[in-house]
Amino acid sequence: MTVLGVKKGQSLHSSGIIGGMMSKSNVSEAKTKEYLERYMEGVKKRNPGEPEFVQAVYEVAATVFPYIADKPQYHEMQILERMAEPERVISFRIPWTDDEGHIRTNRGWRVQFNSAIGPYKGGIRFHPSVNQSILKFLGFEQTFKNSLTGLPMGGGKGGANFNPKGKSDLEVMRFCQSFMTELQRHIGEDTDVPAGDIGVGGREIGYMFGQYKRINNKFVGVLTGKGLEFGGSKMRTEATGYGAVFFAQNMLKHAKDNIEGKTVLISGSGNVATHAAEKIIALGGKPVTLSDSGGFIHCEKGFDQEQIDWIKKLKDIRRGRISEAAKEFSNVSFTENSRPWGVTGDIAIPSATQNEISGQDAKVMISNGIQLVAEAANMPCDQEAVDSFLAANVKFGPAKAVNAGGVGVSGLEMSQNSARIAWDSDHLAKLLESMMSDIHNSCVEYGQTKNGVNYLQGANVAGFVKVADAMLAYGHV
Ligand code: NDP
């Protein structure tokens, strides 16, 4: 067996790889590329049929390899190889009964990816597309994101291939209870603390927390994103969308610019998208699009707060379709089965799902003059799109930095639960704003290049260093 071209039993030093990587000047770009390709071949071989996971590992490895070229300790201790292997993947059956009395079965997972710097932490996703590859990519990304927040949280992710759309409240409740009946034995306030994600909002967290409490007879902060009545944190609902806009604001400020007057393309119409739109409006920008899986809506003069409030109710309470907004508002149009990337704008904040901006979309956006892309969803840009934005010098904020505000405030919810206190919104808003500014500064520190700041490199390397150093301290565990 070979790893990075090294035979079993042979150290990287004796193989000559580390010798060649001792100093940056000794390792040519071509050699680093060759090591990266060999590493990725191994990742692909070990994870067949998991393209999203392989894509996420590549994105990190491509920026971390040049950084560690002159740092033999990371190679010797096989840090990147171990980081690409989840500590544990749990997969389980979720039987539940629908309203007609039929028994249904779904598959659930919890990927406990890396606990080097704290208990596993990451959301739960309910969507028919959920599979092991998607959850492994999300858990891997989460490890670096959580590290960037500066809080002691490891990385994890979970979910089920369950589609909450069209299900009654009672069906969703029965599903959540069955999901938690199995999950509860694997999680705990000091072990693994899940949160919400696509398809898992306040309603689902309430049902799952209730079931955990009932089985364990313990009232502890085992989930975040809880209702304010039972241990939830103020600002958690707003945190991801607001945080994404704060991050974009920091990027613009660094380039001596600001959000005021900018036209902003947003995709999605869930928690992240609507709160991003709300913060853009508050800062004087103009959010002109939103979307769901049926198509996108466009408002040329920019949505106002009243319209955003209506859309929040539509999606969160009535669970309707975004097309309904075009019937409600005369200045809003709907385009079916399409994404908003053909609309002209200054800033894009993709806030729906992974791989929603292709290389082709990126080319259109670049030719329309896009200046900044901030990934509020997880991995919304495919690799070709990322490469195109970077090559065209579009300011590119990667998800693990841009959307870290959500898990950041989740971390603060854990702190409040442990101390049995509740902070007020103003205090939490300040903490969120300063957390996003600190994350931005870390990206600048590690992402300086001769062409300005490469935020992708900055986020990956800054996130990597803390986790890697903790893993070094533990030896090979
Ligand atoms: P929601 O479930 O609240 O909203 C998701 C939105 O994305 C909906 O508008 C949904 O449309 C749309 N969407 C989902 N899947 C697809 C698809 N395959 N094609 C087109 N549209 C789709 O989720 P969130 O707002 O919470 O999450 C959005 C993104 O942000 C995800 O990538 C998530 O991982 C990420 N994120 C969320 C955090 C949070 O705190 N909530 C934290 C960090 C990241 P429809 O209604 O038609 O399904």
XYZ file of C-alpha atoms in Angstrom, residues 13 50 60 90 92 117 143 285 367 415 423 465 476:
13
model
C 11.666 11.312 5.024
C -18.756 9.760 -3.446
C -9.008 21.863 0.757
C -23.147 5.717 11.694
C -29.325 3.487 10.584
C -10.679 20.450 18.905
C -14.345 20.563 10.674
C -27.937 47.143 -0.639
C -19.332 38.699 -18.270
C -21.938 27.960 26.171
C -27.620 36.461 26.621
C -3.636 24.687 11.194
C -1.816 8.803 16.035
